[in-house]
Coordinates of C-alpha atoms in Angstrom, one line a residue:
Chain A
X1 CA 0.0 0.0 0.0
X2 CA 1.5 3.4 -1.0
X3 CA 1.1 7.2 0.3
X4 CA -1.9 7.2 -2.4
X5 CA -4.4 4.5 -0.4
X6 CA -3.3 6.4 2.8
X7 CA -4.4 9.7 1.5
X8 CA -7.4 8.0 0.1
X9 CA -8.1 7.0 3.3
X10 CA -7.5 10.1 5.3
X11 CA -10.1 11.7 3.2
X12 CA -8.2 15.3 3.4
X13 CA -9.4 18.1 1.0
X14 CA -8.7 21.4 -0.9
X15 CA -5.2 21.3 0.9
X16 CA -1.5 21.4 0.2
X17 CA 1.3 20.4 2.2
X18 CA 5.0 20.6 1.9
X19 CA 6.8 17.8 3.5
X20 CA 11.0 18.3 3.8
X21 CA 12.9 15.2 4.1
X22 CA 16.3 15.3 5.5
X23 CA 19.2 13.4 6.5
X24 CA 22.5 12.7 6.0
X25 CA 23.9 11.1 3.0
X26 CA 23.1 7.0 2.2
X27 CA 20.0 7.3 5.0
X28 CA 17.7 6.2 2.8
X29 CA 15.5 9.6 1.9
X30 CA 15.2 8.7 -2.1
X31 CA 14.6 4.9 -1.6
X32 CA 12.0 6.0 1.0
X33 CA 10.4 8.5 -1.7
X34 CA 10.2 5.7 -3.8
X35 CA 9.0 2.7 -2.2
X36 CA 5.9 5.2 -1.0
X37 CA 5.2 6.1 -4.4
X38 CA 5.1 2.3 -5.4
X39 CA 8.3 2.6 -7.4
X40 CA 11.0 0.4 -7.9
X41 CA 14.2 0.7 -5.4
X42 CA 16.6 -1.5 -6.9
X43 CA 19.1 0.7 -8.8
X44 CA 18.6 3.8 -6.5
X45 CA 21.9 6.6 -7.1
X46 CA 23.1 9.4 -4.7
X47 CA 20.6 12.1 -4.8
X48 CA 22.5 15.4 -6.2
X49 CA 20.1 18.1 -5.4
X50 CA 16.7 17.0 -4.6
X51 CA 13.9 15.1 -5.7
X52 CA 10.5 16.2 -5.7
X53 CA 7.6 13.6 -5.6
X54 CA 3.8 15.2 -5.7
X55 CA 1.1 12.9 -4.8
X56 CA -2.3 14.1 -5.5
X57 CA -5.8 12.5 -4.0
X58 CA -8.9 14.5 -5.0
X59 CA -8.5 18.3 -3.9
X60 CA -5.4 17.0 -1.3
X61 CA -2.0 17.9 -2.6
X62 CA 1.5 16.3 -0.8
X63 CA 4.7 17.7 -2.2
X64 CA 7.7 15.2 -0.8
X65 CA 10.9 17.1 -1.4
X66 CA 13.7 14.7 -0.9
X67 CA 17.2 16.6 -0.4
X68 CA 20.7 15.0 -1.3
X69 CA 22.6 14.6 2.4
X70 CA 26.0 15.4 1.9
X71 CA 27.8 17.1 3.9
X72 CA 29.0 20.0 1.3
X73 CA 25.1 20.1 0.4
X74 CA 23.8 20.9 3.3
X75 CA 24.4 24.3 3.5
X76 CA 21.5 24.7 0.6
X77 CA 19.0 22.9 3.1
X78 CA 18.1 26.1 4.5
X79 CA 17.4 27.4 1.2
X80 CA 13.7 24.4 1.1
X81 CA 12.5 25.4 4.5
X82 CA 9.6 27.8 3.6
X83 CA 6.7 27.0 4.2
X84 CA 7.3 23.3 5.3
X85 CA 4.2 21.8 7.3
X86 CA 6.4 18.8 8.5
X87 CA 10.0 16.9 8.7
X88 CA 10.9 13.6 8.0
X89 CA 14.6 13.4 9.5
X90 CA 15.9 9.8 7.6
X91 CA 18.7 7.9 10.4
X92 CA 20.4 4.9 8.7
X93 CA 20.2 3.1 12.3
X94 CA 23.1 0.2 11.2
X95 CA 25.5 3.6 10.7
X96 CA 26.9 3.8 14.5
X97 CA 30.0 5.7 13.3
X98 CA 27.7 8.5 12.0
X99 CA 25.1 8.3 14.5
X100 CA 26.4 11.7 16.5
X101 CA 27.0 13.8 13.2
X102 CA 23.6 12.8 12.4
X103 CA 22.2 13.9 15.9
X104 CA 24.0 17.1 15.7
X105 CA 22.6 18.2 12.1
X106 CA 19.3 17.3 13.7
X107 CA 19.7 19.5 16.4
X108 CA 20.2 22.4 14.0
X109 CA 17.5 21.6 12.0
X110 CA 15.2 22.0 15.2
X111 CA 17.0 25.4 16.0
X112 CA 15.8 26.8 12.5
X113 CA 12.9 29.7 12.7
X114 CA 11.1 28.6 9.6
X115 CA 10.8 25.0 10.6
X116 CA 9.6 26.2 14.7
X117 CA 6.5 24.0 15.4
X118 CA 6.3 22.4 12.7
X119 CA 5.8 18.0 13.3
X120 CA 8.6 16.1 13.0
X121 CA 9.2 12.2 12.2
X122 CA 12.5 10.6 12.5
X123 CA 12.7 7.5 10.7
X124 CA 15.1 4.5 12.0
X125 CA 15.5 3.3 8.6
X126 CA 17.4 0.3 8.2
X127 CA 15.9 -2.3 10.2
X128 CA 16.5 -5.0 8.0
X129 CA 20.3 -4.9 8.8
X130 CA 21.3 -6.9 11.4
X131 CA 23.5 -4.4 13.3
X132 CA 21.1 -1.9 13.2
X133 CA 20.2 -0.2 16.4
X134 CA 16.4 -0.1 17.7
X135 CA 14.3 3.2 17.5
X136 CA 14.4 3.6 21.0
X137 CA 18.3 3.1 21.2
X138 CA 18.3 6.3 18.7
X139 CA 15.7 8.3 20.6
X140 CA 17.8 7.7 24.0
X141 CA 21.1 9.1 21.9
X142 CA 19.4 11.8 20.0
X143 CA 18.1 13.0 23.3
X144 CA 14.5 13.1 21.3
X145 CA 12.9 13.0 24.6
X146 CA 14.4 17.2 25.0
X147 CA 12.3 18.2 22.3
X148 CA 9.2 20.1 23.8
X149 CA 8.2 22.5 21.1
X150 CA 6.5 20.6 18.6
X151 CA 4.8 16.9 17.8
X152 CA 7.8 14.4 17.2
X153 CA 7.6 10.6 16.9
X154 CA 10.1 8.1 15.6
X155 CA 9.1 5.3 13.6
X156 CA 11.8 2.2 12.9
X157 CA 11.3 1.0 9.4
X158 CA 12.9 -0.2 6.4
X159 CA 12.6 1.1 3.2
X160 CA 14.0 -1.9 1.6
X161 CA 11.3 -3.6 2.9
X162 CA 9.0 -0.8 3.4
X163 CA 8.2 -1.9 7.0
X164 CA 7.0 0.9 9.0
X165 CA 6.6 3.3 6.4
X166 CA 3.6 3.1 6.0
X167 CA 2.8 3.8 9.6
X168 CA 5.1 6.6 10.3
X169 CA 3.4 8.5 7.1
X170 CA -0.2 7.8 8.8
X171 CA 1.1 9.3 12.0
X172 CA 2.4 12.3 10.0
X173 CA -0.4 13.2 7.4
X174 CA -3.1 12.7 10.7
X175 CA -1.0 15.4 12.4
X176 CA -0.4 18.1 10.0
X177 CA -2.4 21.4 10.9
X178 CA -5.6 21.0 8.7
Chain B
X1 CA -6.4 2.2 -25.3
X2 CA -7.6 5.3 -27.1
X3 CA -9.5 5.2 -30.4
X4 CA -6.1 6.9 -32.6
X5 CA -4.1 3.9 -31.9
X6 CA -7.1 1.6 -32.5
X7 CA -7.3 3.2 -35.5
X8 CA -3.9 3.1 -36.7
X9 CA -3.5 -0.3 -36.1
X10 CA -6.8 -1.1 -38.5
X11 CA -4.6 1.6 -40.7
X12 CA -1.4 -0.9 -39.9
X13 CA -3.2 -3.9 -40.6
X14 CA -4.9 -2.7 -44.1
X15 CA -1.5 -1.6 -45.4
X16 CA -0.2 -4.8 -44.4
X17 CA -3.1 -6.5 -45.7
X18 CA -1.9 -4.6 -49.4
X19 CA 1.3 -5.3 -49.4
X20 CA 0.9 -8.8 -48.7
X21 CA -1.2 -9.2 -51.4
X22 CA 1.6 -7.6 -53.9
X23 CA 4.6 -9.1 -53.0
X24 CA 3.1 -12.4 -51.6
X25 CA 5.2 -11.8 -48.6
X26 CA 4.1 -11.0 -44.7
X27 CA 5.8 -7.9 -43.0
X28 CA 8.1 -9.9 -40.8
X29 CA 9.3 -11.4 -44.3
X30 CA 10.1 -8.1 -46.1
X31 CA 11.7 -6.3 -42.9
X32 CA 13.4 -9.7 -42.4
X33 CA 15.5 -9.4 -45.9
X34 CA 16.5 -5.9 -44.5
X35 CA 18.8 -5.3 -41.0
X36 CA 16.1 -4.1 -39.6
X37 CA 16.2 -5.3 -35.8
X38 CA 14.1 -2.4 -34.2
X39 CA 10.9 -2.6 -37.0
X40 CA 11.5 -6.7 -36.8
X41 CA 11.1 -6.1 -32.9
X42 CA 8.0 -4.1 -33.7
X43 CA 6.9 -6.7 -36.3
X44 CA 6.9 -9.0 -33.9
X45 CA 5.6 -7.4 -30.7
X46 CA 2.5 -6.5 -32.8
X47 CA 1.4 -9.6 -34.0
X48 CA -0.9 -11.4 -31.7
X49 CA -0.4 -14.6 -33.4
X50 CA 3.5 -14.8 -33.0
X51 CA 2.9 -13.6 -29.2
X52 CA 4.3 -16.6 -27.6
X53 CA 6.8 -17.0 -29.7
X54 CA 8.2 -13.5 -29.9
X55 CA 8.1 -13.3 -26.2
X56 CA 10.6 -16.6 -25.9
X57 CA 12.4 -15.8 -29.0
X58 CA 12.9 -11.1 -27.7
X59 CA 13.5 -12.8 -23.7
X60 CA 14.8 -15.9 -23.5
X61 CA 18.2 -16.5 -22.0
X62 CA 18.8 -19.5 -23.4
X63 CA 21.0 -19.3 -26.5
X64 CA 19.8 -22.8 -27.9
X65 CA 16.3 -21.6 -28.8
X66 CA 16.8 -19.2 -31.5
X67 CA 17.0 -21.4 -34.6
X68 CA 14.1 -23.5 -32.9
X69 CA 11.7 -20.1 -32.4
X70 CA 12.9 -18.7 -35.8
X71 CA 11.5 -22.2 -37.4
X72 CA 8.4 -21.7 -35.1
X73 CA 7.8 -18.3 -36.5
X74 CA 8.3 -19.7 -40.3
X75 CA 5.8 -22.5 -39.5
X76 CA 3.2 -20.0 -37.8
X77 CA 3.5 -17.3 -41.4
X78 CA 4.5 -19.3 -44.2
X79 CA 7.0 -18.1 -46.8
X80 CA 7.5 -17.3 -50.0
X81 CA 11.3 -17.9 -49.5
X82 CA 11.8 -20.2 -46.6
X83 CA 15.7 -19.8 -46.8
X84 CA 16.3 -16.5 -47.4
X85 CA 13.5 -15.7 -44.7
X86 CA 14.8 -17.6 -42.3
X87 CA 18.2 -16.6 -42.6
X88 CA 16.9 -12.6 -42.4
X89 CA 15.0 -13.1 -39.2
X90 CA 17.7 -15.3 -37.5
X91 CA 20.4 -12.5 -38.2
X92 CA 17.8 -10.1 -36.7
X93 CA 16.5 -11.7 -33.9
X94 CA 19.7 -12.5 -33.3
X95 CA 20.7 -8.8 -33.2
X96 CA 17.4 -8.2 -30.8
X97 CA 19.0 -11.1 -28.4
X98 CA 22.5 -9.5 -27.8
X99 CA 20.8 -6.4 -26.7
X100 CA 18.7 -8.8 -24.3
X101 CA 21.6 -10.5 -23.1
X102 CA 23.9 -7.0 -22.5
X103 CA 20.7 -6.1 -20.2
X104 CA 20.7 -9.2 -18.3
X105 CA 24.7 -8.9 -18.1
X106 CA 24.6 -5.3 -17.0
X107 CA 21.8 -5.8 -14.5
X108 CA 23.4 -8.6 -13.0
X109 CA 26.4 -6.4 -12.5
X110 CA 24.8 -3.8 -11.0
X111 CA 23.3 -6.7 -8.4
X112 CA 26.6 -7.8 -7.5
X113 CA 26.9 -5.3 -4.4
X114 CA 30.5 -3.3 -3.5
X115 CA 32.4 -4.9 -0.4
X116 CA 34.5 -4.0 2.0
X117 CA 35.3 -7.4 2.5
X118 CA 36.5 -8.5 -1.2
X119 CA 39.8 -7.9 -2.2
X120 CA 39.1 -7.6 -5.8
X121 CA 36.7 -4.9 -5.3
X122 CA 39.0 -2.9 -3.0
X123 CA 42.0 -3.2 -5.4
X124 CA 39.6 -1.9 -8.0
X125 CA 39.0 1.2 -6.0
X126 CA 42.1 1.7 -5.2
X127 CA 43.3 1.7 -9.0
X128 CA 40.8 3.9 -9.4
X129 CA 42.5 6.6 -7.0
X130 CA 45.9 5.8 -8.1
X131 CA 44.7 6.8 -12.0
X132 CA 43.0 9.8 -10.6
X133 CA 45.4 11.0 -8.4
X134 CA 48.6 9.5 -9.9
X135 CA 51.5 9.9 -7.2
X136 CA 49.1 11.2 -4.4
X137 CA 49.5 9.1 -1.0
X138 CA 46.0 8.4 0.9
X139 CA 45.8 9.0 4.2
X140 CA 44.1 5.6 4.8
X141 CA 41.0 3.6 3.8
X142 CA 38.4 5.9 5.0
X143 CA 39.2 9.4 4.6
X144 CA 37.3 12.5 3.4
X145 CA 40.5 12.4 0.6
X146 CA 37.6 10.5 -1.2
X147 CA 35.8 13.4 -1.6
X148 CA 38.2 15.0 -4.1
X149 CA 37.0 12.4 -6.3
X150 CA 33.1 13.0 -6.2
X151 CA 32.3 10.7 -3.7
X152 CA 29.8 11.5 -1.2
X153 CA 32.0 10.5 1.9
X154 CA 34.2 9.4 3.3
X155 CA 33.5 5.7 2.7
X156 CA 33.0 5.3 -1.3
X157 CA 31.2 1.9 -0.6
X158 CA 28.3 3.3 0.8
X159 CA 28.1 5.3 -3.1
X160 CA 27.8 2.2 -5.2
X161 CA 24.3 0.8 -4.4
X162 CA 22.1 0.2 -6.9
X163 CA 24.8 0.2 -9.3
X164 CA 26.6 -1.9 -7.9
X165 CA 30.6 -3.1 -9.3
X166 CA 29.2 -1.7 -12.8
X167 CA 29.4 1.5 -11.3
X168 CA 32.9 1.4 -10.0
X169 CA 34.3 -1.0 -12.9
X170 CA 32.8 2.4 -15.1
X171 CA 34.7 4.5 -13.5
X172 CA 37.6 2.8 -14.0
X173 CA 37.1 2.3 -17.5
X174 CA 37.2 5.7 -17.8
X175 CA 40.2 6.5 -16.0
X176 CA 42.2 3.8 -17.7
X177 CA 41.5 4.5 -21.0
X178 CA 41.4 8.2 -21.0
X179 CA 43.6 9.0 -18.0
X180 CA 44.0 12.7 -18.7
X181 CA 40.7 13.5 -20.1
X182 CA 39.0 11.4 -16.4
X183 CA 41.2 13.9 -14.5
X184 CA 40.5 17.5 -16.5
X185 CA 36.8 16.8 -15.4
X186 CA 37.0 15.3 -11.8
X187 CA 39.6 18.6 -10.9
X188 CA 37.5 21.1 -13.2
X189 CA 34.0 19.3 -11.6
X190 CA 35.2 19.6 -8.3
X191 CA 37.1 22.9 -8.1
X192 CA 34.7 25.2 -9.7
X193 CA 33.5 27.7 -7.0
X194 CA 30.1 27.9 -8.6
X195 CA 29.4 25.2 -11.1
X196 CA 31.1 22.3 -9.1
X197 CA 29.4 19.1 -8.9
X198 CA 30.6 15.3 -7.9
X199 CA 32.6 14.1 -10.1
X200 CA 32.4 10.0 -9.0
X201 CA 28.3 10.2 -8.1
X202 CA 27.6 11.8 -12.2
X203 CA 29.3 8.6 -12.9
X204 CA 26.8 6.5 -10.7
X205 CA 24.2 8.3 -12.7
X206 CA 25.2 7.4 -15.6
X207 CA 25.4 4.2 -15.3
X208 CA 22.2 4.2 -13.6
X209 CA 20.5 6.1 -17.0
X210 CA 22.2 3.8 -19.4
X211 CA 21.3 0.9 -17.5
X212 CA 17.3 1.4 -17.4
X213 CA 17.8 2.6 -21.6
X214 CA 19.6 -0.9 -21.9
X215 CA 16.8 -2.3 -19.8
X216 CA 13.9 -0.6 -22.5
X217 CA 15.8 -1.5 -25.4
X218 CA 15.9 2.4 -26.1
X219 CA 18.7 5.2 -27.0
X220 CA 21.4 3.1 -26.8
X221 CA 20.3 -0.5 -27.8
X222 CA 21.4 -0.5 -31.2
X223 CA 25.0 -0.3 -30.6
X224 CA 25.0 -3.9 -28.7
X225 CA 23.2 -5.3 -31.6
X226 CA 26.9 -7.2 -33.1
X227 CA 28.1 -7.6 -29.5
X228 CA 28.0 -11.4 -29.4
X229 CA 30.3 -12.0 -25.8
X230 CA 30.0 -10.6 -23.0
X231 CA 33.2 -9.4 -23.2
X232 CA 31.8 -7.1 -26.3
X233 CA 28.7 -6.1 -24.2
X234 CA 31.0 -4.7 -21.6
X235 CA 33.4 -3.0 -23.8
X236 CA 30.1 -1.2 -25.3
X237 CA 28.6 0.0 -22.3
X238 CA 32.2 1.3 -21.1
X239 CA 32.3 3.0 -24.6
X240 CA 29.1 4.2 -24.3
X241 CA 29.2 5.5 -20.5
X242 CA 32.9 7.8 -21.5
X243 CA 30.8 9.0 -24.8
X244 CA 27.6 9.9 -22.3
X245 CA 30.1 11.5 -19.4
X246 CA 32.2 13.4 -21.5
X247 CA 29.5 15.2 -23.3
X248 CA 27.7 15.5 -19.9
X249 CA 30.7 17.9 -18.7
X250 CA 30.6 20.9 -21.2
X251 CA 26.9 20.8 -21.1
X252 CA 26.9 21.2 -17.5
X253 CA 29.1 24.4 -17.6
X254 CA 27.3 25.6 -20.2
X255 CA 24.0 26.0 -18.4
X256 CA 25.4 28.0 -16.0
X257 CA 23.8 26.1 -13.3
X258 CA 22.8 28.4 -10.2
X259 CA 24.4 25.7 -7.6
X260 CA 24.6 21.8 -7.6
X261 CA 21.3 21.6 -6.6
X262 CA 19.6 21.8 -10.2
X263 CA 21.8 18.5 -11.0
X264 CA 18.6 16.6 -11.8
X265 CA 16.9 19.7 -13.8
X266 CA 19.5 19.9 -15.8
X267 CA 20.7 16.4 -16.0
X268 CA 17.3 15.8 -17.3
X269 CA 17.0 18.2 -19.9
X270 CA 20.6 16.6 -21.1
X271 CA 19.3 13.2 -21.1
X272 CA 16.8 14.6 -23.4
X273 CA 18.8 16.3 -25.7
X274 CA 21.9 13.6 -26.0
X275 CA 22.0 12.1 -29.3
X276 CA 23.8 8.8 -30.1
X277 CA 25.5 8.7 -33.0
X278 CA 25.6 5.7 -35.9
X279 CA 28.8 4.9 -34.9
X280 CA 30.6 1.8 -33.7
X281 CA 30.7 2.2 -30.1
X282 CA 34.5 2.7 -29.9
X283 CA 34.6 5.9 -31.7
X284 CA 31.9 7.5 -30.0
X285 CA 34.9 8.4 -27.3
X286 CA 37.3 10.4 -29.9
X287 CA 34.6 13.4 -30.5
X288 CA 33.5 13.7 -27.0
X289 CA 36.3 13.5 -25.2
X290 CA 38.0 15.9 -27.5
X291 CA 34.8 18.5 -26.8
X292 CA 35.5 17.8 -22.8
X293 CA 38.7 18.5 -22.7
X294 CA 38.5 21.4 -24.8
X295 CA 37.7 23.1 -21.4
X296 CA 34.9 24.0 -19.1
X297 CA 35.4 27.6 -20.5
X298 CA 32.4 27.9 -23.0
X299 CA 30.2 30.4 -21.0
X300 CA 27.4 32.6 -22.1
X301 CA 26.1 30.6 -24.8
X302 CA 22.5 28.9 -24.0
X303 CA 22.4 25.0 -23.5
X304 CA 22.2 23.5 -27.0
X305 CA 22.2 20.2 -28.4
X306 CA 24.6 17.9 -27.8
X307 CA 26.2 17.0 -30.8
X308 CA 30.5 17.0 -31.7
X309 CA 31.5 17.4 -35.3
X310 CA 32.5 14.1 -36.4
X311 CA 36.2 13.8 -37.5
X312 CA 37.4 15.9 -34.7
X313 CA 40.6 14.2 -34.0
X314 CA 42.1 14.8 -30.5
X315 CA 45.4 13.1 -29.4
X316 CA 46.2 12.4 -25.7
X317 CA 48.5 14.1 -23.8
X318 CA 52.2 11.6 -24.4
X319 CA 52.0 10.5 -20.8
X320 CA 49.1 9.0 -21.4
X321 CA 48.4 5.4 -23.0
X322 CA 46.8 6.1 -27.2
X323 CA 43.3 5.8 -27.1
X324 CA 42.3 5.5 -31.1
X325 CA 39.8 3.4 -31.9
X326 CA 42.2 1.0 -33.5
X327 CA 44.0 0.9 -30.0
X328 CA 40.8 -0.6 -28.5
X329 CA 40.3 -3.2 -30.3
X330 CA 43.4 -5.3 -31.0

């Protein structure tokens, strides 16, 4: 089941949202894109720039903007925060080395004026690998439980398999502002 | 479907019905006494009494059931020639097949993941630094050195993915053959202030593109149509992915991009625009390569087509190995 049947089901109208999806490089953000959008995920590429996926269901408009993660990219994230009604911060949980640089760009993220309030779902993506560590592992190091001025939730999932997807996106189109 | 293509078909199927009745000879009969592969393909994809057949003889990886299929087909339509016919359509259909089996190669390829763990893989790597940085000393095995190459990381393994060893046994192709020409663009793509991209990903992209037009029999499948071994198929793609990268470069700096993010915009619109050339496959490289390294200095004039005079000849630099066509293939 893809975003589309969710939408379908959340019977949302004469809307548009702007979802931002972020994380640092080889997380997962495209293959994620993809496997919501029903696509197929076996020859993904490094994302250069961004992606832009727009699903529409009746009157209800989701624009998905996927950004590329690496580190000397970055600095253009601030340039897609306008407007944004939610985050999707992308963790590859088997990446223990990165783990911290991926907390701290986090951190910033949730320091950023135009993205104050706004929901926010961290994804554990990753699951499938064995050395992956659990979504409450990364909450405990990410210190998610700090966060007080907005929604937040992390889901674990795996985009290879698309495990959890599905149910982090329900969580996250049922709490953007109507 | 929509009531233009029913009607062209009926329009299709008329004309055929004509012609038939001329010459005494189907369509897949006439196109057959032609090298024809891509209207043979269409020939056959269209007829809904050869279905079966054309599905086995277009997807079949086994190499024993081409004569068999092509005397099914003969048997199914009747000849006016049976020789000569079958002789046509075995020479096309056997065309169609080495662009099946270069897909199936390729993909496979790109299936065999990039490991850490595998010596052959990291020896292949590290060539590849050693040919782009020729007398530079790494720091170690995972360093943000990588970077200067147009990796994403530190790590280049975490880069391959979906592509696979294809996408690193590219690369290398690249650098080995054209040594001078894989460095120009790596230094000029990564040191630009403004219209710097990454160098080693591009690469990752193109083999992704080329991959999926292999896949869809499209742009690029005519060149693997006299690639009978594997060896050939390979050789082609790598041919193909220098001819693809090298024209890639100039168009890049000459759209002025605003930053790296409108890769993908423009990347597309030079997808769109490539042409491929009816040339053998080994001297695609000579023209394009000669346009890269001409310099990332054309500014100010709007994205145009992609297409290099042919019979530009450009020699490589004397350190470097030769790289005419000739040189390829003995």
């Amino acid at each position: 089941m893809g975003l589309l049947t969710l939408l379908r089901k959340l019977k949302r109208s004469d809307s548009e949202a702007r979802i931002l999806v972020l994380g640092l490089d080889n997380s997962g953000k495209t293959t994620i894109l993809k496997k919501l959008s029903d696509e197929d995920i076996s020859h993904i590429m490094p994302t250069q720039g961004f992606n832009i996926k727009s699903l529409v269901q009746g009157s209800f408009k989701l624009n998905v903007w996927d950004i590329g993660g690496q580190k000397t990219i970055r600095a253009y994230w601030q340039n897609y925060f306008e407007g944004t009604d939610a985050l999707i911060y992308v963790i590859d949980s088997a990446d223990r080395r990165r783990l911290e640089e991926s907390g701290e760009e986090l951190n910033e993220l949730l320091q950023q004026d135009k993205l104050g309030g706004i929901p926010l779902l961290v994804f554990a993506n990753k699951q499938d690998l064995l050395q992956a560590l659990s979504a409450q592992e990364i909450a405990e190091q990410l210190s998610l439980h700090a966060i007080r001025d907005r929604t937040w939730n992390i889901q674990a999932c795996s985009a290879k398999t698309g495990d959890g997807l599905q149910d982090g996106m329900e969580w996250l189109v049922t709490t953007l502002p109507k | 479907m929509g009531l233009l293509d029913e009607l062209r078909r009926l329009l299709r199927r008329l004309f055929e019905w004509i012609l038939r009745q001329i010459t005494g000879q189907c369509e897949l009969e006439r196109l057959s006494k032609t090298f024809d592969p891509v209207r043979v393909e269409e020939s056959l994809r269209a007829s809904r009494q050869l279905h079966d057949v054309a599905q086995k003889l277009l997807i079949s990886k086994k190499e024993e059931d081409l004569q068999q299929m092509v005397d099914e087909v003969l048997r199914i339509k009747g000849a006016r020639d049976p020789q000569g016919f079958r002789i046509g359509l075995q020479r096309n259909c056997q065309a169609l097949r080495n662009v099946t089996r270069a897909s199936y190669l390729i993909t496979d390829r790109c299936h065999v993941g990039y490991s850490s763990d595998n010596a052959d893989h990291e020896a292949l790597l590290d060539e590849l630094w050693r040919l782009l940085k020729p007398g530079v000393q790494r720091s170690g095995r995972v360093t943000k050195e990588w970077e200067e190459l147009g990796f994403q990381g530190p790590d280049p393994a975490t880069d391959f993915r979906g592509l696979g060893i294809l996408g690193l046994e590219n690369l290398v192709f690249f650098a080995r053959r054209h040594p001078s020409v894989a460095r120009k663009l790596m230094v000029e793509a990564g040191k630009h202030p403004k219209y710097w991209y990454f160098f080693a990903v591009t690469g990752l992209n193109i083999t992704g593109w080329m991959r999926e037009w292999l896949e869809n029999h499209e742009r690029i499948a005519f060149y693997f149509y006299h690639a009978d071994t594997p060896e050939q198929a390979f050789e082609t793609f790598n041919h193909i992915y220098v001819y693809v990268f090298a024209s890639f470069h100039p168009y890049w700096f000459r759209c002025q991009p605003a930053s790296i993010m409108e890769f993908n915009t423009v990347a597309d619109r030079f997808v769109s625009q490539l042409s491929f050339p009816a040339l053998p496959a080994h001297e695609l490289t000579t023209a394009s390569t000669a346009a890269a390294s001409g310099g990332a200095g054309e500014r100010g004039s709007a994205p145009r087509s992609v297409e290099y005079e042919q019979g530009h000849v450009w020699h490589e630099p004397e350190d470097d190995r030769p790289t005419s066509s000739k040189a390829h293939e003995e």
